[in-house]
Coordinates of C-alpha atoms and ligand atoms in Angstrom, one line a residue:
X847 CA 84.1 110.3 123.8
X848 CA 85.2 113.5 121.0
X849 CA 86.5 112.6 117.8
X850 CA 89.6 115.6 118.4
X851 CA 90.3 113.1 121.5
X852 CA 90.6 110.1 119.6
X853 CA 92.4 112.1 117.0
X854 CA 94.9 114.0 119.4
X855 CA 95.7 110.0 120.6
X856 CA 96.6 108.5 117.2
X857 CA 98.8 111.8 116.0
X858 CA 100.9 111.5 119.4
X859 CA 101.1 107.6 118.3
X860 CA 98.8 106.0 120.3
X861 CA 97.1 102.6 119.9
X862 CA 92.9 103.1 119.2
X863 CA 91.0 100.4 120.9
X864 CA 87.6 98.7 120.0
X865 CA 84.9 101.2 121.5
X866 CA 87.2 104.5 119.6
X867 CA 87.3 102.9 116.7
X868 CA 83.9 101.9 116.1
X869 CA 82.9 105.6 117.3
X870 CA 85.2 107.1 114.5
X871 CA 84.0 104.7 111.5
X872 CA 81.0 104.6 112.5
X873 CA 80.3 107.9 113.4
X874 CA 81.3 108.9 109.9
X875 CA 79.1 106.6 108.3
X876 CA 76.2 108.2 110.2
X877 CA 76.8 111.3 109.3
X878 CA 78.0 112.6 113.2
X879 CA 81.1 112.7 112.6
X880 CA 82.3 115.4 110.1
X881 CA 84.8 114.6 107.1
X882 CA 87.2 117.0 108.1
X883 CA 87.3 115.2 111.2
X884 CA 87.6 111.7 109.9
X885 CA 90.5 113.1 107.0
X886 CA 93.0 113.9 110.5
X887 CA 92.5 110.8 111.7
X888 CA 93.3 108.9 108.3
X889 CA 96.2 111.4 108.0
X890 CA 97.1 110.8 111.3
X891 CA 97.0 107.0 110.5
X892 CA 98.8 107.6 107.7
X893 CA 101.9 108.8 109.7
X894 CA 101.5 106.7 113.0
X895 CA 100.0 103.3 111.3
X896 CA 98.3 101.2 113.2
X897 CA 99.3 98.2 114.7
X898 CA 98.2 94.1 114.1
X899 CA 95.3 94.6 116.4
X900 CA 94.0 97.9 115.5
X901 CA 94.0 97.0 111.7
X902 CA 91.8 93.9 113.1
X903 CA 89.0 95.9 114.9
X904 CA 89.1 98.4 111.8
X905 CA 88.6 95.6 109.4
X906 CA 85.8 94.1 111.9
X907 CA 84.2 97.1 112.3
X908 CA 84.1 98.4 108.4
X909 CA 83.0 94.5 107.5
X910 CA 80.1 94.7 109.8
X911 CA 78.8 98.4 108.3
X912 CA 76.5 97.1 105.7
X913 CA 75.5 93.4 104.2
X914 CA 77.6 90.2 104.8
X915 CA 76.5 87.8 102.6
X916 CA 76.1 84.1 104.4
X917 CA 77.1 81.4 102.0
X918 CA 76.1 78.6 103.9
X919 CA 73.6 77.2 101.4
X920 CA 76.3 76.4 99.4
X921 CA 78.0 73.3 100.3
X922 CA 81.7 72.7 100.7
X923 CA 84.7 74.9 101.9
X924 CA 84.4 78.3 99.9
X925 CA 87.8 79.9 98.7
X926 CA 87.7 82.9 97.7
X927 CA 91.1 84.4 95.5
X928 CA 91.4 88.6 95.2
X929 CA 93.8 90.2 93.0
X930 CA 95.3 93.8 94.4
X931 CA 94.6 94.6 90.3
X932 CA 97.0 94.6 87.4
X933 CA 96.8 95.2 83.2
X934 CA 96.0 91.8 81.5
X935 CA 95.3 90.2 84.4
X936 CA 92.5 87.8 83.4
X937 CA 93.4 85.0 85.8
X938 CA 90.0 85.1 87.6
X939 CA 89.0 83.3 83.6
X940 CA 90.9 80.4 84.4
X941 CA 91.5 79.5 87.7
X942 CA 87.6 79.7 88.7
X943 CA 86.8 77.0 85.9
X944 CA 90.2 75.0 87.3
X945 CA 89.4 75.5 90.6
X946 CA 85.5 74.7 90.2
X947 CA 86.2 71.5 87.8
X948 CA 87.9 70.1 91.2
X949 CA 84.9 70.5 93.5
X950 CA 85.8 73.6 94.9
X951 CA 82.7 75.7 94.9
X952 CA 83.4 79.0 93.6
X953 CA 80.7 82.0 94.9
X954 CA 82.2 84.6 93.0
X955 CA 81.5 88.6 93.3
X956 CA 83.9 90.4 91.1
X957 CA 84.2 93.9 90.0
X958 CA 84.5 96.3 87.2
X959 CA 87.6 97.9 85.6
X960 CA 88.6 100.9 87.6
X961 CA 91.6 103.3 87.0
X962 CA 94.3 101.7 85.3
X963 CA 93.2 98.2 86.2
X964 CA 90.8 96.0 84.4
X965 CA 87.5 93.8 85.8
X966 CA 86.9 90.6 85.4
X967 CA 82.5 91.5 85.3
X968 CA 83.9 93.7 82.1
X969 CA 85.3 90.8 80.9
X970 CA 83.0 88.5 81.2
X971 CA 80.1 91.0 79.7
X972 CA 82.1 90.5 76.2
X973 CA 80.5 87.4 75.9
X974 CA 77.1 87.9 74.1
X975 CA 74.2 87.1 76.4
X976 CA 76.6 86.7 79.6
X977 CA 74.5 87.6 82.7
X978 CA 76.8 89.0 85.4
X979 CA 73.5 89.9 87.6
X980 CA 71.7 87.2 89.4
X981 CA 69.9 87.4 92.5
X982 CA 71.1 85.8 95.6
X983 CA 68.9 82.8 95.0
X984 CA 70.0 82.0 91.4
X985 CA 73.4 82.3 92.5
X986 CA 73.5 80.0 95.3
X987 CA 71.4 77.5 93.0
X988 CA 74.0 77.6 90.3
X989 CA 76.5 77.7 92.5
X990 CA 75.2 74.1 94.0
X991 CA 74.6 72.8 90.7
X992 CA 77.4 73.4 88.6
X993 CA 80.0 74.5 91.5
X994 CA 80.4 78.2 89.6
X995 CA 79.2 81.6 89.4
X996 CA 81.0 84.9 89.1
X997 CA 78.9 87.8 89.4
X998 CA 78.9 91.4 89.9
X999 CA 79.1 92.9 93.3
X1000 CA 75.3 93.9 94.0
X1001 CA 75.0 93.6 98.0
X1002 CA 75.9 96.3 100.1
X1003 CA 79.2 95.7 101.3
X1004 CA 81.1 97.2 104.0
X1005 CA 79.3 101.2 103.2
X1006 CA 82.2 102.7 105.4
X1007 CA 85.1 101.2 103.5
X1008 CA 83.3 102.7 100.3
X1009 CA 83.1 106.2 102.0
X1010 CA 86.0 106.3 103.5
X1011 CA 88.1 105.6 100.5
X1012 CA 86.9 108.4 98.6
X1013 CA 88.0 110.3 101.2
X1014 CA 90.9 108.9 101.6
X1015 CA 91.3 109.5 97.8
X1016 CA 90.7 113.1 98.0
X1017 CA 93.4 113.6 100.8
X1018 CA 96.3 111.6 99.7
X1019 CA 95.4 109.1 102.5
X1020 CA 95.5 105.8 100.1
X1021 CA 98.8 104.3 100.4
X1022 CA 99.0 103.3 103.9
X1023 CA 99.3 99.1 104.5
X1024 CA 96.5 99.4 107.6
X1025 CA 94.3 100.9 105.6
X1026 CA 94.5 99.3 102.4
X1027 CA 94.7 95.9 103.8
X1028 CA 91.5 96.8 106.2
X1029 CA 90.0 98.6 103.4
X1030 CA 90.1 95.1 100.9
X1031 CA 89.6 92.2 103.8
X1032 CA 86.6 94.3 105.3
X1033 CA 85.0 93.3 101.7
X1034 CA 86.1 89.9 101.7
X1035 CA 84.9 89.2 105.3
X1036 CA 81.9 90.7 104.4
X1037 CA 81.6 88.7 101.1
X1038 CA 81.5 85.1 103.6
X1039 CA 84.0 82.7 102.2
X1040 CA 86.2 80.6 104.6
X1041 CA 89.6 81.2 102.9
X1042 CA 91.1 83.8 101.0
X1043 CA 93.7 83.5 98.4
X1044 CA 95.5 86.8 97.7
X1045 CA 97.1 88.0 94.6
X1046 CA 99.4 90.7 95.7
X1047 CA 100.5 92.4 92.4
X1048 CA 104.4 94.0 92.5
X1049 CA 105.6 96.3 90.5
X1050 CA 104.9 99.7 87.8
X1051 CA 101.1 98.2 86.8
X1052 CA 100.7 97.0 90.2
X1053 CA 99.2 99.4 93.6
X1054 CA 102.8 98.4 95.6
X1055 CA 105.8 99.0 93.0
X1056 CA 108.0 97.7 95.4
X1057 CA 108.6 94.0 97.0
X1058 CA 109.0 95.2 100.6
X1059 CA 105.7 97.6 100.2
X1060 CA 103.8 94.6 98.9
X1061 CA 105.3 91.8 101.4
X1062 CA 103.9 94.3 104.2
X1063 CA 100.9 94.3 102.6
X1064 CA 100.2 90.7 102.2
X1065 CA 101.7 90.5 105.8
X1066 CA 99.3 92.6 106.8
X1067 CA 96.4 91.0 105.0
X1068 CA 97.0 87.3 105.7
X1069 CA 97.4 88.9 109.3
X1070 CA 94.0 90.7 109.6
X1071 CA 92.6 86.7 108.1
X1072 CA 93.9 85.0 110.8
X1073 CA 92.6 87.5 113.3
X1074 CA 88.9 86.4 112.0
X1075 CA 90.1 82.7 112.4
X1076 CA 90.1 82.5 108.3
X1077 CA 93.0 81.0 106.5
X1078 CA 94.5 83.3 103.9
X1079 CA 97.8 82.9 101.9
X1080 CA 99.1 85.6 99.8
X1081 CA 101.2 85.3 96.5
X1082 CA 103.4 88.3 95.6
X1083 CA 103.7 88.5 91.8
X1084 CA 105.0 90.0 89.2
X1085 CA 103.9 93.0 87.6
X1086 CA 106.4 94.8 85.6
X1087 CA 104.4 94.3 82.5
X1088 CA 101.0 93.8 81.4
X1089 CA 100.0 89.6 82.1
X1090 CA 100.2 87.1 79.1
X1091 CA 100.2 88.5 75.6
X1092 CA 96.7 90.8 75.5
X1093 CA 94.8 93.9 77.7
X1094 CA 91.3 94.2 76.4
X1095 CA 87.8 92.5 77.1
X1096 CA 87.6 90.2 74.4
X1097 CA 90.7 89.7 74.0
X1098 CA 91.4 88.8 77.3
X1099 CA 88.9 86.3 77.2
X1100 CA 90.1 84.9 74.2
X1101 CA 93.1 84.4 75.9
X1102 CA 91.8 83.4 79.1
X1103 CA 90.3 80.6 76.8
X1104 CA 93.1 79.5 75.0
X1105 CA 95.1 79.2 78.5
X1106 CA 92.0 76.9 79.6
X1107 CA 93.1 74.5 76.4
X1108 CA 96.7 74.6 77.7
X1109 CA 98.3 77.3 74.5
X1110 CA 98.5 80.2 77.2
X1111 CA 101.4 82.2 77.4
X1112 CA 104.0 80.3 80.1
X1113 CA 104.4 82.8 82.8
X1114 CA 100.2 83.9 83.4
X1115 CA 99.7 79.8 83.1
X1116 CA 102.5 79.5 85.8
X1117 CA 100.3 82.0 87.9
X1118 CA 97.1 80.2 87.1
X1119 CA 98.8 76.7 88.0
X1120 CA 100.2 78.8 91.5
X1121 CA 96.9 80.3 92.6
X1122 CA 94.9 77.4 91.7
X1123 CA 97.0 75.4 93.8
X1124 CA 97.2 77.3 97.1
X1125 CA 93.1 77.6 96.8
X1126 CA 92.9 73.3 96.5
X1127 CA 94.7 73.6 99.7
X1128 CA 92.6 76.2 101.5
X1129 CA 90.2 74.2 100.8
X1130 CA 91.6 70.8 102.6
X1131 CA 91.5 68.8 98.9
X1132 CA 95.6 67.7 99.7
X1133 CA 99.1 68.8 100.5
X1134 CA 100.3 71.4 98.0
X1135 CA 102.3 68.8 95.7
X1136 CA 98.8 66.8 95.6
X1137 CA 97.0 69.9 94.8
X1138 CA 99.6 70.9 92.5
X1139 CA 99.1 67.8 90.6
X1140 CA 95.1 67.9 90.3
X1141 CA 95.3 71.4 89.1
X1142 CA 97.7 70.7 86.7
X1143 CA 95.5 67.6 85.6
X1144 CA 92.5 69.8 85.3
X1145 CA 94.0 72.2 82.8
X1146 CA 95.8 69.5 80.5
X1147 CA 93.0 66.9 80.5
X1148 CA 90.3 69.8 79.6
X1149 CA 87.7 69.5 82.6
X1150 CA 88.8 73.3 83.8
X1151 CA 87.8 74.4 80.1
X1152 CA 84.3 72.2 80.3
X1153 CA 83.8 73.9 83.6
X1154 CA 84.0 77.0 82.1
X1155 CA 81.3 76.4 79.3
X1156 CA 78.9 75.2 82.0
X1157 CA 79.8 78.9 83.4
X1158 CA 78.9 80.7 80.5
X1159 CA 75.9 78.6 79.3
X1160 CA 74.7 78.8 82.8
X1161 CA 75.1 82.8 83.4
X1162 CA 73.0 82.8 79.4
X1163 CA 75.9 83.2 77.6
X1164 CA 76.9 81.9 74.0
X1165 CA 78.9 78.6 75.3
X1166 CA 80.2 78.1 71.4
X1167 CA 82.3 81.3 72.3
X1168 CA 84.4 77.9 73.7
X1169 CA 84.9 76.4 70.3
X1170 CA 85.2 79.5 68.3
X1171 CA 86.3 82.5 70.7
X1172 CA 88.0 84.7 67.5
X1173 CA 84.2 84.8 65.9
X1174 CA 81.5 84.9 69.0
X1175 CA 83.7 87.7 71.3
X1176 CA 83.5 91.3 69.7
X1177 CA 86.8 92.0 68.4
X1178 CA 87.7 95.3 66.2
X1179 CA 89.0 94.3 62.7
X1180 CA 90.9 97.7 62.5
X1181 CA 94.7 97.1 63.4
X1182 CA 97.3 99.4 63.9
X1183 CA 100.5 99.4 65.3
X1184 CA 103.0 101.1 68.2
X1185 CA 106.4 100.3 66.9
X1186 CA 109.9 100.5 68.2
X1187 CA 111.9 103.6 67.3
X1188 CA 115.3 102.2 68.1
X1189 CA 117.3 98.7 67.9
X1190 CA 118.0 96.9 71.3
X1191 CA 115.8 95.3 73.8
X1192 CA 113.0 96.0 75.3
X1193 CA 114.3 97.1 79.3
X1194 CA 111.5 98.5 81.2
X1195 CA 107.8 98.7 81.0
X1196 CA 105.6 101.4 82.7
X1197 CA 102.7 99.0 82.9
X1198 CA 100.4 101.6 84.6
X1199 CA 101.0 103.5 81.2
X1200 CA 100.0 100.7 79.3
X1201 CA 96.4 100.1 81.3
X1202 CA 95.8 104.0 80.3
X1203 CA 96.7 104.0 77.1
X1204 CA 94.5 100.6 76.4
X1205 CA 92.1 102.8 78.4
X1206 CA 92.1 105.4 75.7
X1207 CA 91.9 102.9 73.6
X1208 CA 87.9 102.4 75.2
X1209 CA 88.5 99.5 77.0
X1210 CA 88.0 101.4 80.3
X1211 CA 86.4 103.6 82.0
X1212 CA 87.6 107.1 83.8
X1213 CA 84.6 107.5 85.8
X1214 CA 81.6 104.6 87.3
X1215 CA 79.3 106.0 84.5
X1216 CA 81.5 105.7 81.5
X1217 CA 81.0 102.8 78.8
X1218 CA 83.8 100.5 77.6
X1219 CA 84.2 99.2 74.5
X1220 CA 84.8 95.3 74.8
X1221 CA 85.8 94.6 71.0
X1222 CA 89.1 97.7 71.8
X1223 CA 92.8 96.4 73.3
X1224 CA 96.2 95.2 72.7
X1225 CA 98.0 92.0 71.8
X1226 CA 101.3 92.0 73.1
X1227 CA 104.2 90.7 70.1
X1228 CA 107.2 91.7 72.7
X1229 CA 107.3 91.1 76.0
X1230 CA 110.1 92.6 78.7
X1231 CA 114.2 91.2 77.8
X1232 CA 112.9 90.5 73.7
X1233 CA 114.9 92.1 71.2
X1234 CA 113.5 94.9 68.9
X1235 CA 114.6 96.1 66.0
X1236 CA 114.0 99.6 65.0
X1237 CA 110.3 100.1 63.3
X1238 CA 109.6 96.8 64.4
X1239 CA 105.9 96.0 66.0
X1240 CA 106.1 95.6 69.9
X1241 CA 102.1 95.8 69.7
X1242 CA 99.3 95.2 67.8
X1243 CA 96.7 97.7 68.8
X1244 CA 92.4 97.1 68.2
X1245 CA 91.3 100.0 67.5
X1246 CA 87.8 101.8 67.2
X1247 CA 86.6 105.2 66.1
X1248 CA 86.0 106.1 69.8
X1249 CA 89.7 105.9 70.4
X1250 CA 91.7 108.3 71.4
X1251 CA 94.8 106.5 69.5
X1252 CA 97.3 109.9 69.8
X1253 CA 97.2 110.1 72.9
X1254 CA 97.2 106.4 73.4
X1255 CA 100.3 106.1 71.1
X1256 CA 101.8 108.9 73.0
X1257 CA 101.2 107.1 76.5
X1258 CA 102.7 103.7 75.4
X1259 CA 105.9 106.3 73.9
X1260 CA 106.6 106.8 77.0
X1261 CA 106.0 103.6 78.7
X1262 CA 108.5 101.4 76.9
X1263 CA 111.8 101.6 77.5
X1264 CA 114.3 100.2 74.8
X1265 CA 118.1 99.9 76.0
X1266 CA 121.1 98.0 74.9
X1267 CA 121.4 96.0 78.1
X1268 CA 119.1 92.9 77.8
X1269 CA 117.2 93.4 81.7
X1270 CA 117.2 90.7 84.4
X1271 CA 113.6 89.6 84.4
X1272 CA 111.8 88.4 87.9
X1273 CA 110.2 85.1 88.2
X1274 CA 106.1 85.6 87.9
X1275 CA 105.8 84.0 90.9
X1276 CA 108.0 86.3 93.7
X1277 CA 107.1 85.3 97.2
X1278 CA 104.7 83.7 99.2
X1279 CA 103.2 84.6 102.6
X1280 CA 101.0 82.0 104.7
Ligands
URA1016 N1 91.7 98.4 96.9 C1 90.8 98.5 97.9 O1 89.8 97.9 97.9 N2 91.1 99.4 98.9 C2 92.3 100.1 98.9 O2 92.5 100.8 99.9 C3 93.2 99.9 97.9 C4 92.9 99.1 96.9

């Protein structure tokens, strides 16, 4: 077999069976197989795709390239949810504790805030003494004995997804559906739950800004699922703006708190309520309506929120950050504001705009090494379709000395859109693929 073969087949449009396949990817990862190699065949992927079965072995063969972690000491059926990434999107907060109150168990590995998007392991970490590292063993056991944990990713997952994507980021090789779909479900594979539920973010803060580039891709996930005899629904929803009313670490936990005692912001409950649903079901606990029904009965009733004081007193968190979030969670006391600079109503949001320009604010990083500031962000007082009027405040902005807040200000400038034509908004909820 020669890697210019295997290329030559794939840029002429050919389908790449098991034994190629496994030759490139794992070739690569070895070392024999040179990048310049491997970049053609990503670029010729990138032109020729790859069909259901190909993005199947591709997924199997990344999966099985490093540690798969075997969560069979934990009893039950484990559902596992992934979000594509957003700005504000602190779901992850609430529907583990919802989920978890129910008798779902919830293994959670989560990750760190990236590029634009945040991470729920940030998140978490603005809770003062909140472990996100445990080992194996301690995970398992608090799994078992209070049906959470959410920690950060430590095993060795799928190596050649990791090296491949940062080639695939150096040679404009990212935004093809095989590859990003076999690129996320070789980690979740790898990660051992028995369903998957997928949050498929649409729009300007979301990785797809456009429904019929996301519905392919949750095709293609929920596809590449099945092929590994897992169940795996996918919810397309909405991201034209940043989720619920704050971007930040604290603050998004704050929030993420507040929804748990039922005064969240309508739309990101809807999408806690819709996620937390379709994993009940995964999970065999009813039909949708029943699970529907228990979820909601979680939230209102306040077990989700007891759940998730177990989670923080159990990971050596503060647990009164439950009672009294506004005075355990780090939050900056200096408070500026990005106002609007005409009358009308706010039309468009580039939400990808408003992750960097939160970013500048320190609540993310540019590179691995970077450190965030938790106590930094933004609470949202104007939402897509409200009206403005001129010099009015569309956000309240936490501020540090560490921030960059001209260029922030700048950023956010450009991201709001203010128009005489109130917009048609989407539902949070768009679509849903089984
Ligand atoms: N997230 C991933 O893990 N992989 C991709 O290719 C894109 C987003």
């Amino acid at each position: 077999m020669r890697p210019y073969d295997i290329i030559l087949k794939k840029r002429n449009g050919g389908k790449l069976n098991k034994e190629e396949i496994n030759y490139m990817v794992m070739g690569y990862v070895n070392g024999e197989i040179p990048d310049y190699q491997m970049a053609a065949l990503l670029m010729a992927i990138y032109f020729k795709h790859m069909d259901k079965e190909e993005r199947a072995i591709l997924t199997e063969v990344m999966a099985n390239s490093g540690d798969k972690i075997d969560l069979s000491p934990i009893k039950g059926i484990k559902v596992d949810k992934h979000s594509t990434g957003g700005v504000g999107d602190k779901t992850t907060l609430v529907v583990a504790p919802i989920v978890a109150s129910l008798g779902i168990p919830v293994a959670k590995m989560s990750g760190r805030a990236l590029g634009h998007t945040g991470g729920t392991i940030d998140k978490l970490e603005s809770i003062p003494g909140f472990k996100t590292t445990l080992s194996l063993n301690e995970f398992f056991e608090n799994v078992n004995r209070f049906g959470i944990a959410i920690v950060g990713q430590t095993a060795n997952l799928a190596p050649a997804d990791k090296k491949i994507y940062a080639l695939r980021d150096a040679t404009a090789t990212v935004d093809e559906i095989s590859l990003i779909a076999s690129s996320i479900m070789s980690k979740k594979l790898a990660g051992g739950a028995d369903a998957f539920v997928l949050d498929v973010k649409v729009g300007s803060g979301a990785f797809m800004k456009t429904f019929d580039e996301a519905r392919e891709l949750a095709e293609a996930m929920v596809g590449i699922a099945k092929s590994h005899n897992k169940k795996a629904v996918a919810v397309l929803t909405d991201m034209d703006e940043p989720l619920g009313k704050y971007v930040g670490n604290s603050l998004e936990v704050l929030e993420a708190i507040n929804t748990l005692k039922g005064l969240g912001d309508s739309r990101f409950t809807e999408l806690c309520l819709t996620l937390s649903s379709w994993m009940c079901y995964l999970a065999g606990k009813g039909n949708l309506e029943e699970c529907k029904s228990m979820v909601k009965n979680s939230l209102e009733s306040g077990k989700a929120l007891e759940k998730f004081r177990d989670l923080v007193r159990a990971q050596g968190g503060n647990p009164e950050v439950v009672d009294n979030p506004d005075k355990i969670l780090p939050i900056s006391k200096n408070i500026i504001y990005f106002k609007a600079n005409i009358d009308g109503y706010i039309s468009k949001i580039d939400t990808e705009k408003v992750g960097i320009a939160c970013n500048y604010l320190g609540a993310g990083r540019a590179k691995k090494e970077d450190n965030i500031d938790h106590s930094v962000g933004m609470k949202i007082l104007k939402k897509l379709g409200d009206s403005v009027s001129k010099g009015e405040p569309i956000l309240e902005l936490y501020v540090n000395n560490s921030s960059n807040i001209e260029t922030s200000l700048k950023l956010l400038n450009e991201a709001y859109h203010i128009s005489s034509e109130r917009p048609v908004l989407s539902n949070i909820i768009i679509d849903v693929v089984e």
